[in-house]
Amino acid sequence: MAHIQLKNITKKFGAHTALRNLDLDIADGEFFVLLGETGAGKTTTLRLIAGLEKPDEGQIFIDGADVADWGAAERDVALVLQQYSLYPRYTVRENLEFPLKPKIRRIEPDEIKARVDRVAKTLRIEHLLDRKTDKLSGGEMQRVSIGRAIVRKPRVFLMDEPLSALDAKLREALRTELKNIQMNLGQTFLFVTHDQIEAMSMGDKVGVLNHGRLIQTGTPHEIYNNPRDTFVASFVGSPPMNLLEGKLVSGRAVMAPLNFELPYKAGAAGTDGRALTFGIRPEDVVIEQGAPVEARVHDVENHGVEKILTLRVGDATLRATVPAQTSVAIEDAVRFAWNESKVVLFDQGTGVSLRHAG
Ligand SMILES: Nc1ncnc2c1ncn2[C@@H]1O[C@H](COP(=O)(O)OP(=O)(O)O)[C@@H](O)[C@H]1O
Ligand SMILES: [Mg+2]
């Protein structure tokens, strides 16, 4: 059981503010992913929760208890890092036993064996138990590292980009496994990553961190479909959301400086004439004959089930995702429209979505 709350956390390193007024609320049993670019403050957040750093301001609660005066051991959290920290000359079994061996834990040998065997089974590393850890592949080592965290039965799992050192295929496989493990354990996971695909595919909730500030928290669906601002819109999704500058003029979206128009009837109150950024996902750009705008095909990327087209209009480009069987070639003239109901309007000055403002 563990409910984690961070209230108004600020953390500075000298003159640099790594985290600013951070509020986080992670429910018991939730798989929460903190997503942010390098330097956003992800590791700092984990180290604060683990008790390895102290905040300059704000409070951290674990199950409602303010842990300011608790040492790292008392907090009983497990931190899994990108770089696996295994003892190289020992076997996998010994590595898994270590966290259970300290005298103060008073765990009986039978119990230790039972726990190690159970964890090895969960992680499918039973066949490796007698092997020395320096004879393992990267993926196997990371499984053992995760095993070392699980075997302790901590209150919370903190995972600092544990998959980012692995190759793409393994990363994908472990993503699914880790998610399954978390669901089976039913425990609270705070997983941090710079990889938006990882965040969107694993998180029950995702928090987007930018330069030490939490920009948005929501389900992957909310973050994807209703981004709070243009930063989130362009960070999440691959290829990212198209962002086009323009304004609404009586039922039309008039793009400037791009100089084309698209129909847009359901404008929010007071938006006519206001400088806006129109956000449209590539899958909501529609290529069809008779559509309102002409563009040139600037590039075609083949992705198996679909193609990603880069369209050129004047000096600008935008992306469109189309079915693989669509036959297009570079420099073809095509016409496009957009799925009006999927357009997100952002204030051009602040970049904040009109749905989130006010
Ligand atoms: N011990 C430290 N001393 C000085 N600056 C630090 C220290 N730890 C982190 N920082 C700075 O704080 C910011 C956030 O770092 P970090 O939490 O490691 O980001 P992330 O894990 O998202 O890449 C970075 O600008 C980093 O350089
Ligand atoms: Mg980090």
GROMACS .gro file of C-alpha atoms and ligand atoms in nm:
model
  386
    1MET     CA    1   0.000   0.000   0.000
    2ALA     CA    2   0.135   0.338  -0.085
    3HIS     CA    3  -0.020   0.664  -0.183
    4ILE     CA    4   0.243   0.922  -0.275
    5GLN     CA    5   0.189   1.294  -0.261
    6LEU     CA    6   0.425   1.576  -0.338
    7LYS     CA    7   0.302   1.918  -0.235
    8ASN     CA    8   0.454   2.233  -0.373
    9ILE     CA    9   0.805   2.086  -0.401
   10THR     CA   10   1.086   2.317  -0.504
   11LYS     CA   11   1.440   2.187  -0.537
   12LYS     CA   12   1.740   2.403  -0.622
   13PHE     CA   13   2.099   2.313  -0.697
   14GLY     CA   14   2.289   2.636  -0.638
   15ALA     CA   15   2.135   2.897  -0.865
   16HIS     CA   16   1.959   2.632  -1.074
   17THR     CA   17   1.599   2.541  -0.994
   18ALA     CA   18   1.555   2.174  -1.084
   19LEU     CA   19   1.190   2.151  -0.968
   20ARG     CA   20   0.948   2.435  -0.919
   21ASN     CA   21   0.625   2.410  -0.714
   22LEU     CA   22   0.573   2.049  -0.809
   23ASP     CA   23   0.247   1.883  -0.705
   24LEU     CA   24   0.204   1.513  -0.768
   25ASP     CA   25  -0.060   1.274  -0.647
   26ILE     CA   26  -0.001   0.907  -0.718
   27ALA     CA   27  -0.278   0.674  -0.609
   28ASP     CA   28  -0.211   0.344  -0.438
   29GLY     CA   29  -0.154   0.074  -0.699
   30GLU     CA   30  -0.116   0.320  -0.984
   31PHE     CA   31   0.141   0.296  -1.263
   32PHE     CA   32   0.237   0.661  -1.289
   33VAL     CA   33   0.480   0.774  -1.558
   34LEU     CA   34   0.667   1.100  -1.532
   35LEU     CA   35   0.764   1.204  -1.884
   36GLY     CA   36   1.019   1.471  -1.963
   37GLU     CA   37   1.326   1.551  -2.164
   38THR     CA   38   1.676   1.518  -2.024
   39GLY     CA   39   1.724   1.773  -1.747
   40ALA     CA   40   1.350   1.811  -1.684
   41GLY     CA   41   1.390   1.704  -1.320
   42LYS     CA   42   1.280   1.339  -1.332
   43THR     CA   43   1.570   1.183  -1.143
   44THR     CA   44   1.560   1.464  -0.888
   45THR     CA   45   1.192   1.384  -0.823
   46LEU     CA   46   1.273   1.017  -0.760
   47ARG     CA   47   1.569   1.099  -0.536
   48LEU     CA   48   1.351   1.332  -0.328
   49ILE     CA   49   1.091   1.060  -0.277
   50ALA     CA   50   1.360   0.804  -0.199
   51GLY     CA   51   1.507   1.034   0.065
   52LEU     CA   52   1.839   1.084  -0.114
   53GLU     CA   53   1.779   1.458  -0.152
   54LYS     CA   54   1.595   1.713   0.059
   55PRO     CA   55   1.353   1.963  -0.095
   56ASP     CA   56   1.406   2.336  -0.045
   57GLU     CA   57   1.033   2.382  -0.011
   58GLY     CA   58   0.727   2.163   0.007
   59GLN     CA   59   0.634   1.829   0.156
   60ILE     CA   60   0.633   1.464   0.060
   61PHE     CA   61   0.374   1.226   0.200
   62ILE     CA   62   0.373   0.849   0.185
   63ASP     CA   63   0.035   0.711   0.288
   64GLY     CA   64  -0.049   1.044   0.442
   65ALA     CA   65   0.263   1.063   0.659
   66ASP     CA   66   0.502   1.353   0.607
   67VAL     CA   67   0.837   1.180   0.549
   68ALA     CA   68   1.059   1.486   0.586
   69ASP     CA   69   1.242   1.334   0.882
   70TRP     CA   70   1.253   0.979   0.753
   71GLY     CA   71   1.578   0.838   0.621
   72ALA     CA   72   1.601   0.648   0.294
   73ALA     CA   73   1.574   0.306   0.462
   74GLU     CA   74   1.265   0.401   0.661
   75ARG     CA   75   1.084   0.515   0.349
   76ASP     CA   76   1.106   0.160   0.217
   77VAL     CA   77   1.108   0.246  -0.151
   78ALA     CA   78   1.300   0.058  -0.421
   79LEU     CA   79   1.488   0.254  -0.684
   80VAL     CA   80   1.566   0.079  -1.014
   81LEU     CA   81   1.816   0.263  -1.231
   82GLN     CA   82   1.903   0.266  -1.598
   83GLN     CA   83   2.247   0.128  -1.513
   84TYR     CA   84   2.199  -0.204  -1.341
   85SER     CA   85   2.392  -0.224  -1.019
   86LEU     CA   86   2.448  -0.597  -0.977
   87TYR     CA   87   2.735  -0.770  -0.801
   88PRO     CA   88   2.928  -0.914  -1.095
   89ARG     CA   89   3.107  -1.206  -0.931
   90TYR     CA   90   2.792  -1.342  -0.774
   91THR     CA   91   2.516  -1.554  -0.919
   92VAL     CA   92   2.171  -1.428  -1.002
   93ARG     CA   93   2.033  -1.611  -0.697
   94GLU     CA   94   2.288  -1.446  -0.469
   95ASN     CA   95   2.211  -1.107  -0.617
   96LEU     CA   96   1.841  -1.160  -0.550
   97GLU     CA   97   1.913  -1.277  -0.194
   98PHE     CA   98   2.126  -0.978  -0.094
   99PRO     CA   99   1.842  -0.736  -0.021
  100LEU     CA  100   1.688  -0.997   0.212
  101LYS     CA  101   2.004  -1.090   0.400
  102PRO     CA  102   2.062  -0.796   0.637
  103LYS     CA  103   2.030  -0.922   0.994
  104ILE     CA  104   1.775  -0.659   1.090
  105ARG     CA  105   1.535  -0.804   0.840
  106ARG     CA  106   1.535  -1.141   1.022
  107ILE     CA  107   1.404  -1.337   0.728
  108GLU     CA  108   1.430  -1.715   0.757
  109PRO     CA  109   1.635  -1.899   0.492
  110ASP     CA  110   1.327  -2.092   0.373
  111GLU     CA  111   1.139  -1.770   0.327
  112ILE     CA  112   1.432  -1.615   0.139
  113LYS     CA  113   1.444  -1.910  -0.097
  114ALA     CA  114   1.069  -1.901  -0.151
  115ARG     CA  115   1.072  -1.530  -0.230
  116VAL     CA  116   1.367  -1.556  -0.468
  117ASP     CA  117   1.207  -1.848  -0.650
  118ARG     CA  118   0.879  -1.665  -0.683
  119VAL     CA  119   1.042  -1.351  -0.820
  120ALA     CA  120   1.256  -1.553  -1.060
  121LYS     CA  121   0.941  -1.717  -1.192
  122THR     CA  122   0.761  -1.384  -1.230
  123LEU     CA  123   1.052  -1.242  -1.428
  124ARG     CA  124   1.120  -1.563  -1.619
  125ILE     CA  125   1.480  -1.584  -1.503
  126GLU     CA  126   1.458  -1.920  -1.322
  127HIS     CA  127   1.698  -2.076  -1.571
  128LEU     CA  128   1.956  -1.808  -1.489
  129LEU     CA  129   1.957  -1.842  -1.112
  130ASP     CA  130   2.296  -2.015  -1.092
  131ARG     CA  131   2.464  -1.802  -1.352
  132LYS     CA  132   2.710  -1.525  -1.267
  133THR     CA  133   2.558  -1.187  -1.347
  134ASP     CA  134   2.849  -1.077  -1.567
  135LYS     CA  135   2.753  -1.358  -1.806
  136LEU     CA  136   2.408  -1.212  -1.872
  137SER     CA  137   2.275  -1.004  -2.158
  138GLY     CA  138   2.157  -0.647  -2.096
  139GLY     CA  139   1.794  -0.749  -2.088
  140GLU     CA  140   1.862  -1.032  -1.844
  141MET     CA  141   2.060  -0.802  -1.618
  142GLN     CA  142   1.778  -0.551  -1.612
  143ARG     CA  143   1.534  -0.829  -1.523
  144VAL     CA  144   1.758  -0.924  -1.231
  145SER     CA  145   1.775  -0.558  -1.120
  146ILE     CA  146   1.397  -0.538  -1.124
  147GLY     CA  147   1.391  -0.870  -0.937
  148ARG     CA  148   1.614  -0.726  -0.666
  149ALA     CA  149   1.359  -0.450  -0.617
  150ILE     CA  150   1.055  -0.681  -0.615
  151VAL     CA  151   1.200  -0.939  -0.377
  152ARG     CA  152   1.223  -0.681  -0.098
  153LYS     CA  153   0.850  -0.607  -0.118
  154PRO     CA  154   0.899  -0.233  -0.088
  155ARG     CA  155   0.607   0.004  -0.045
  156VAL     CA  156   0.681   0.187  -0.369
  157PHE     CA  157   0.878   0.121  -0.685
  158LEU     CA  158   1.068   0.411  -0.833
  159MET     CA  159   1.209   0.337  -1.177
  160ASP     CA  160   1.454   0.571  -1.343
  161GLU     CA  161   1.449   0.499  -1.716
  162PRO     CA  162   1.513   0.128  -1.656
  163LEU     CA  163   1.457   0.033  -2.020
  164SER     CA  164   1.643   0.306  -2.203
  165ALA     CA  165   1.976   0.123  -2.225
  166LEU     CA  166   1.816  -0.177  -2.397
  167ASP     CA  167   1.776  -0.230  -2.769
  168ALA     CA  168   1.441  -0.151  -2.927
  169LYS     CA  169   1.297  -0.501  -2.944
  170LEU     CA  170   1.386  -0.592  -2.588
  171ARG     CA  171   1.261  -0.258  -2.463
  172GLU     CA  172   0.924  -0.328  -2.618
  173ALA     CA  173   0.905  -0.675  -2.467
  174LEU     CA  174   1.005  -0.557  -2.120
  175ARG     CA  175   0.756  -0.270  -2.139
  176THR     CA  176   0.471  -0.519  -2.161
  177GLU     CA  177   0.622  -0.746  -1.897
  178LEU     CA  178   0.681  -0.468  -1.651
  179LYS     CA  179   0.328  -0.346  -1.693
  180ASN     CA  180   0.199  -0.700  -1.629
  181ILE     CA  181   0.420  -0.738  -1.324
  182GLN     CA  182   0.291  -0.413  -1.182
  183MET     CA  183  -0.070  -0.521  -1.238
  184ASN     CA  184  -0.005  -0.855  -1.069
  185LEU     CA  185   0.172  -0.699  -0.773
  186GLY     CA  186  -0.092  -0.426  -0.752
  187GLN     CA  187   0.174  -0.191  -0.618
  188THR     CA  188   0.249   0.174  -0.678
  189PHE     CA  189   0.502   0.237  -0.953
  190LEU     CA  190   0.654   0.572  -1.038
  191PHE     CA  191   0.834   0.522  -1.364
  192VAL     CA  192   1.024   0.804  -1.531
  193THR     CA  193   1.123   0.823  -1.894
  194HIS     CA  194   1.205   1.064  -2.175
  195ASP     CA  195   1.035   0.825  -2.420
  196GLN     CA  196   0.680   0.933  -2.495
  197ILE     CA  197   0.587   0.597  -2.648
  198GLU     CA  198   0.692   0.425  -2.327
  199ALA     CA  199   0.490   0.674  -2.124
  200MET     CA  200   0.178   0.642  -2.334
  201SER     CA  201   0.187   0.264  -2.354
  202MET     CA  202   0.261   0.193  -1.989
  203GLY     CA  203   0.109   0.465  -1.775
  204ASP     CA  204  -0.229   0.458  -1.604
  205LYS     CA  205  -0.148   0.824  -1.560
  206VAL     CA  206   0.118   1.036  -1.723
  207GLY     CA  207   0.268   1.357  -1.587
  208VAL     CA  208   0.452   1.576  -1.835
  209LEU     CA  209   0.745   1.762  -1.684
  210ASN     CA  210   0.920   2.049  -1.861
  211HIS     CA  211   1.210   2.242  -1.706
  212GLY     CA  212   1.111   2.142  -1.355
  213ARG     CA  213   0.743   2.225  -1.394
  214LEU     CA  214   0.459   1.978  -1.422
  215ILE     CA  215   0.266   2.089  -1.728
  216GLN     CA  216  -0.013   1.833  -1.735
  217THR     CA  217  -0.126   1.515  -1.563
  218GLY     CA  218  -0.382   1.282  -1.713
  219THR     CA  219  -0.452   0.945  -1.866
  220PRO     CA  220  -0.259   0.878  -2.188
  221HIS     CA  221  -0.587   0.936  -2.371
  222GLU     CA  222  -0.635   1.280  -2.214
  223ILE     CA  223  -0.276   1.383  -2.275
  224TYR     CA  224  -0.295   1.275  -2.637
  225ASN     CA  225  -0.636   1.413  -2.727
  226ASN     CA  226  -0.652   1.714  -2.504
  227PRO     CA  227  -0.298   1.847  -2.454
  228ARG     CA  228  -0.278   2.138  -2.215
  229ASP     CA  229  -0.043   2.339  -2.432
  230THR     CA  230   0.163   2.332  -2.748
  231PHE     CA  231   0.461   2.185  -2.560
  232VAL     CA  232   0.263   1.873  -2.464
  233ALA     CA  233   0.102   1.865  -2.809
  234SER     CA  234   0.436   1.848  -2.984
  235PHE     CA  235   0.609   1.625  -2.726
  236VAL     CA  236   0.353   1.345  -2.727
  237GLY     CA  237   0.272   1.160  -3.047
  238SER     CA  238   0.493   1.042  -3.327
  239PRO     CA  239   0.487   1.220  -3.562
  240PRO     CA  240   0.376   1.508  -3.341
  241MET     CA  241   0.064   1.720  -3.373
  242ASN     CA  242   0.072   1.974  -3.654
  243LEU     CA  243   0.062   2.328  -3.519
  244LEU     CA  244  -0.061   2.591  -3.762
  245GLU     CA  245  -0.085   2.961  -3.689
  246GLY     CA  246  -0.390   3.156  -3.790
  247LYS     CA  247  -0.726   3.290  -3.677
  248LEU     CA  248  -1.095   3.221  -3.705
  249VAL     CA  249  -1.299   3.438  -3.936
  250SER     CA  250  -1.672   3.356  -3.939
  251GLY     CA  251  -1.664   2.980  -3.981
  252ARG     CA  252  -1.325   2.953  -4.148
  253ALA     CA  253  -0.978   2.893  -4.010
  254VAL     CA  254  -0.756   3.138  -4.194
  255MET     CA  255  -0.391   3.046  -4.172
  256ALA     CA  256  -0.134   3.320  -4.174
  257PRO     CA  257   0.142   3.344  -4.281
  258LEU     CA  258   0.059   3.014  -4.455
  259ASN     CA  259  -0.221   3.163  -4.654
  260PHE     CA  260  -0.475   2.886  -4.680
  261GLU     CA  261  -0.819   2.831  -4.533
  262LEU     CA  262  -1.005   2.538  -4.384
  263PRO     CA  263  -1.363   2.520  -4.268
  264TYR     CA  264  -1.403   2.548  -3.891
  265LYS     CA  265  -1.755   2.614  -3.776
  266ALA     CA  266  -1.769   2.542  -3.406
  267GLY     CA  267  -1.548   2.824  -3.281
  268ALA     CA  268  -1.539   2.885  -2.905
  269ALA     CA  269  -1.692   3.213  -2.787
  270GLY     CA  270  -1.470   3.513  -2.844
  271THR     CA  271  -1.226   3.339  -3.072
  272ASP     CA  272  -1.309   3.527  -3.391
  273GLY     CA  273  -1.011   3.733  -3.496
  274ARG     CA  274  -0.793   3.617  -3.206
  275ALA     CA  275  -0.440   3.490  -3.286
  276LEU     CA  276  -0.460   3.111  -3.250
  277THR     CA  277  -0.255   2.802  -3.309
  278PHE     CA  278  -0.456   2.520  -3.463
  279GLY     CA  279  -0.347   2.176  -3.353
  280ILE     CA  280  -0.432   1.878  -3.571
  281ARG     CA  281  -0.289   1.527  -3.540
  282PRO     CA  282  -0.147   1.373  -3.860
  283GLU     CA  283  -0.415   1.101  -3.853
  284ASP     CA  284  -0.682   1.371  -3.862
  285VAL     CA  285  -0.548   1.531  -4.179
  286VAL     CA  286  -0.753   1.388  -4.464
  287ILE     CA  287  -0.623   1.350  -4.817
  288GLU     CA  288  -0.902   1.347  -5.073
  289GLN     CA  289  -0.999   1.482  -5.410
  290GLY     CA  290  -1.199   1.801  -5.388
  291ALA     CA  291  -1.062   1.887  -5.041
  292PRO     CA  292  -1.011   2.259  -4.978
  293VAL     CA  293  -0.632   2.296  -4.982
  294GLU     CA  294  -0.369   2.194  -5.236
  295ALA     CA  295  -0.027   2.075  -5.119
  296ARG     CA  296   0.279   1.905  -5.262
  297VAL     CA  297   0.405   1.574  -5.128
  298HIS     CA  298   0.742   1.663  -4.982
  299ASP     CA  299   0.827   1.323  -4.837
  300VAL     CA  300   0.679   0.974  -4.796
  301GLU     CA  301   0.774   0.747  -4.507
  302ASN     CA  302   0.656   0.391  -4.528
  303HIS     CA  303   0.561   0.240  -4.192
  304GLY     CA  304   0.404  -0.090  -4.298
  305VAL     CA  305   0.039  -0.040  -4.200
  306GLU     CA  306   0.051   0.329  -4.286
  307LYS     CA  307   0.246   0.598  -4.462
  308ILE     CA  308   0.344   0.927  -4.313
  309LEU     CA  309   0.331   1.204  -4.570
  310THR     CA  310   0.502   1.535  -4.526
  311LEU     CA  311   0.298   1.789  -4.718
  312ARG     CA  312   0.432   2.122  -4.832
  313VAL     CA  313   0.212   2.428  -4.848
  314GLY     CA  314   0.403   2.740  -4.939
  315ASP     CA  315   0.710   2.738  -4.714
  316ALA     CA  316   0.550   2.529  -4.443
  317THR     CA  317   0.511   2.157  -4.395
  318LEU     CA  318   0.258   1.943  -4.218
  319ARG     CA  319   0.224   1.571  -4.162
  320ALA     CA  320  -0.056   1.339  -4.265
  321THR     CA  321  -0.092   0.971  -4.186
  322VAL     CA  322  -0.257   0.771  -4.464
  323PRO     CA  323  -0.326   0.399  -4.522
  324ALA     CA  324  -0.035   0.205  -4.672
  325GLN     CA  325  -0.223   0.135  -4.994
  326THR     CA  326  -0.256   0.507  -5.072
  327SER     CA  327  -0.050   0.560  -5.384
  328VAL     CA  328   0.146   0.882  -5.367
  329ALA     CA  329   0.487   0.990  -5.488
  330ILE     CA  330   0.714   1.275  -5.393
  331GLU     CA  331   0.615   1.603  -5.563
  332ASP     CA  332   0.260   1.481  -5.637
  333ALA     CA  333  -0.005   1.746  -5.596
  334VAL     CA  334  -0.269   1.636  -5.342
  335ARG     CA  335  -0.559   1.803  -5.169
  336PHE     CA  336  -0.626   1.789  -4.797
  337ALA     CA  337  -0.886   1.872  -4.538
  338TRP     CA  338  -0.896   1.814  -4.164
  339ASN     CA  339  -1.126   1.641  -3.924
  340GLU     CA  340  -1.279   1.954  -3.773
  341SER     CA  341  -1.397   1.785  -3.457
  342LYS     CA  342  -1.037   1.688  -3.370
  343VAL     CA  343  -0.887   2.035  -3.397
  344VAL     CA  344  -0.742   2.175  -3.074
  345LEU     CA  345  -0.726   2.553  -3.042
  346PHE     CA  346  -0.434   2.710  -2.858
  347ASP     CA  347  -0.378   3.073  -2.771
  348GLN     CA  348  -0.091   3.180  -2.995
  349GLY     CA  349   0.067   3.399  -2.728
  350THR     CA  350   0.066   3.162  -2.429
  351GLY     CA  351   0.046   2.831  -2.616
  352VAL     CA  352  -0.225   2.716  -2.373
  353SER     CA  353  -0.522   2.521  -2.506
  354LEU     CA  354  -0.848   2.718  -2.493
  355ARG     CA  355  -1.011   2.413  -2.333
  356HIS     CA  356  -0.768   2.434  -2.042
  357ALA     CA  357  -0.746   2.811  -2.006
  358GLY     CA  358  -0.935   3.001  -1.739
  359LIG     N1  359   2.354   1.715  -0.780
  359LIG     C1  360   2.329   1.812  -0.870
  359LIG     N2  361   2.400   1.926  -0.871
  359LIG     C2  362   2.372   2.026  -0.958
  359LIG     N3  363   2.276   2.020  -1.051
  359LIG     C3  364   2.202   1.908  -1.056
  359LIG     C4  365   2.223   1.797  -0.966
  359LIG     N4  366   2.133   1.701  -0.994
  359LIG     C5  367   2.060   1.748  -1.097
  359LIG     N5  368   2.100   1.872  -1.135
  359LIG     C6  369   2.040   1.954  -1.240
  359LIG     O1  370   1.899   1.958  -1.221
  359LIG     C7  371   1.829   1.945  -1.343
  359LIG     C8  372   1.739   1.825  -1.339
  359LIG     O2  373   1.819   1.710  -1.338
  359LIG     P1  374   1.760   1.563  -1.337
  359LIG     O3  375   1.659   1.552  -1.229
  359LIG     O4  376   1.874   1.469  -1.334
  359LIG     O5  377   1.686   1.557  -1.478
  359LIG     P2  378   1.637   1.431  -1.563
  359LIG     O6  379   1.647   1.309  -1.478
  359LIG     O7  380   1.495   1.466  -1.602
  359LIG     O8  381   1.725   1.425  -1.683
  359LIG     C9  382   1.936   1.939  -1.451
  359LIG     O9  383   1.953   2.067  -1.504
  359LIG    C10  384   2.057   1.892  -1.376
  359LIG    O10  385   2.174   1.939  -1.440
  360MG      MG  386   1.751   1.135  -1.511
   0.00000   0.00000   0.00000
